[in-house]
Amino acid sequence: MAVLPWRSMAMRPMALLVTHISAACGSLTWMAMEWIKHGKPSVLGIFSGYGFADMGDQLTVQAIGVVSVLVYTAVVTFVILKVVDVDIGLRVTFDAEIEGLDLILHDERGYDM
């Protein structure tokens, strides 16, 4: 189905609306967290990064978050690969690779040569 010019123009206001709604939800969430943490609502947390007055502290927290996500992703990927390797294996045999995976795995020829 082709994208018609009028359809893309009709979607522009929706993109702006979604952007503003998500920003408003994020702001309200920050304000609620300040209210829970400090006992009073404040929009200062929106700009200060949840109570971190020092930019170095905020950068440290973000760096810890990035490293945590990298480590978690690496560990979970390793576990998934090991489970798949034990179950069905990750590699085909050398002979199957030489003969061609199209023929061995799918019983069809990819190229007639």
Short mmCIF file of C-alpha atoms in Angstrom, two decimals:
data_model
loop_
_atom_site.label_atom_id
_atom_site.label_comp_id
_atom_site.label_asym_id
_atom_site.label_seq_id
_atom_site.Cartn_x
_atom_site.Cartn_y
_atom_site.Cartn_z
CA MET A 1 0.00 0.00 0.00
CA ALA A 2 1.42 3.34 -1.02
CA VAL A 3 1.71 6.18 1.46
CA LEU A 4 -0.40 9.04 0.19
CA PRO A 5 0.77 12.62 0.81
CA TRP A 6 -2.45 13.57 2.57
CA ARG A 7 -2.04 10.65 4.99
CA SER A 8 1.42 11.72 6.06
CA MET A 9 0.20 15.29 6.56
CA ALA A 10 -2.71 14.02 8.63
CA MET A 11 -0.30 12.15 10.91
CA ARG A 12 1.84 15.19 11.73
CA PRO A 13 -0.57 16.61 14.34
CA MET A 14 -0.80 13.16 15.93
CA ALA A 15 2.98 13.00 16.25
CA LEU A 16 3.03 16.40 17.93
CA LEU A 17 0.18 15.40 20.24
CA VAL A 18 1.90 12.18 21.30
CA THR A 19 5.16 14.05 21.90
CA HIS A 20 3.47 16.58 24.16
CA ILE A 21 1.43 13.97 26.01
CA SER A 22 4.52 11.88 26.73
CA ALA A 23 6.43 14.95 27.95
CA ALA A 24 3.51 15.90 30.20
CA CYS A 25 3.30 12.35 31.61
CA GLY A 26 7.03 12.37 32.30
CA SER A 27 6.75 15.74 34.05
CA LEU A 28 3.86 14.57 36.20
CA THR A 29 5.78 11.42 37.10
CA TRP A 30 8.81 13.48 38.18
CA MET A 31 6.53 15.71 40.25
CA ALA A 32 4.89 12.67 41.88
CA MET A 33 8.27 11.17 42.74
CA GLU A 34 9.33 14.45 44.36
CA TRP A 35 6.07 14.43 46.33
CA ILE A 36 6.66 10.86 47.51
CA LYS A 37 10.33 11.41 48.31
CA HIS A 38 10.19 14.90 49.87
CA GLY A 39 6.56 15.17 51.01
CA LYS A 40 5.66 18.03 48.68
CA PRO A 41 5.15 18.26 44.94
CA SER A 42 7.79 20.16 43.04
CA VAL A 43 8.59 20.64 39.40
CA LEU A 44 12.22 21.24 40.31
CA GLY A 45 12.84 17.50 39.93
CA ILE A 46 11.93 17.74 36.26
CA PHE A 47 14.95 19.93 35.66
CA SER A 48 17.35 18.76 38.34
CA GLY A 49 17.14 15.03 37.65
CA TYR A 50 15.28 13.63 40.67
CA GLY A 51 17.05 15.53 43.39
CA PHE A 52 20.63 15.33 42.14
CA ALA A 53 21.95 18.83 42.57
CA ASP A 54 25.42 17.99 41.28
CA MET A 55 25.80 17.14 37.61
CA GLY A 56 28.62 14.72 38.48
CA ASP A 57 26.29 12.70 40.71
CA GLN A 58 23.70 12.54 37.97
CA LEU A 59 26.31 11.44 35.43
CA THR A 60 27.53 8.74 37.82
CA VAL A 61 24.01 7.38 38.25
CA GLN A 62 23.48 7.35 34.49
CA ALA A 63 26.83 5.60 33.92
CA ILE A 64 25.89 2.94 36.49
CA GLY A 65 22.59 2.47 34.66
CA VAL A 66 24.30 2.07 31.29
CA VAL A 67 26.83 -0.43 32.62
CA SER A 68 24.07 -2.35 34.41
CA VAL A 69 22.06 -2.66 31.19
CA LEU A 70 25.15 -3.79 29.26
CA VAL A 71 26.03 -6.45 31.84
CA TYR A 72 22.42 -7.66 32.10
CA THR A 73 22.09 -7.87 28.31
CA ALA A 74 25.37 -9.76 27.96
CA VAL A 75 24.47 -12.28 30.68
CA VAL A 76 20.93 -12.91 29.40
CA THR A 77 22.17 -13.26 25.81
CA PHE A 78 24.83 -15.74 26.92
CA VAL A 79 22.25 -17.80 28.83
CA ILE A 80 19.84 -17.81 25.87
CA LEU A 81 22.60 -18.88 23.48
CA LYS A 82 23.67 -21.70 25.82
CA VAL A 83 20.06 -22.95 26.14
CA VAL A 84 19.61 -22.89 22.34
CA ASP A 85 22.99 -24.61 21.88
CA VAL A 86 22.03 -27.41 24.25
CA ASP A 87 18.56 -27.77 22.72
CA ILE A 88 19.11 -27.56 18.93
CA GLY A 89 22.70 -26.40 18.52
CA LEU A 90 24.00 -23.16 17.13
CA ARG A 91 26.07 -24.56 14.28
CA VAL A 92 25.51 -27.01 11.48
CA THR A 93 28.06 -29.68 10.64
CA PHE A 94 31.01 -28.85 8.42
CA ASP A 95 29.70 -31.20 5.70
CA ALA A 96 26.26 -29.55 5.75
CA GLU A 97 27.87 -26.14 5.40
CA ILE A 98 29.98 -27.28 2.45
CA GLU A 99 27.02 -28.88 0.66
CA GLY A 100 24.88 -25.81 1.19
CA LEU A 101 22.41 -24.81 3.88
CA ASP A 102 19.60 -24.18 1.38
CA LEU A 103 19.66 -27.78 0.26
CA ILE A 104 20.36 -29.35 3.67
CA LEU A 105 17.98 -27.31 5.85
CA HIS A 106 15.26 -26.28 3.39
CA ASP A 107 15.49 -28.93 0.68
CA GLU A 108 15.67 -26.31 -2.05
CA ARG A 109 18.31 -24.66 -4.17
CA GLY A 110 19.05 -21.00 -3.68
CA TYR A 111 21.13 -20.73 -6.85
CA ASP A 112 21.42 -22.95 -9.91
CA MET A 113 25.12 -23.12 -10.68
#
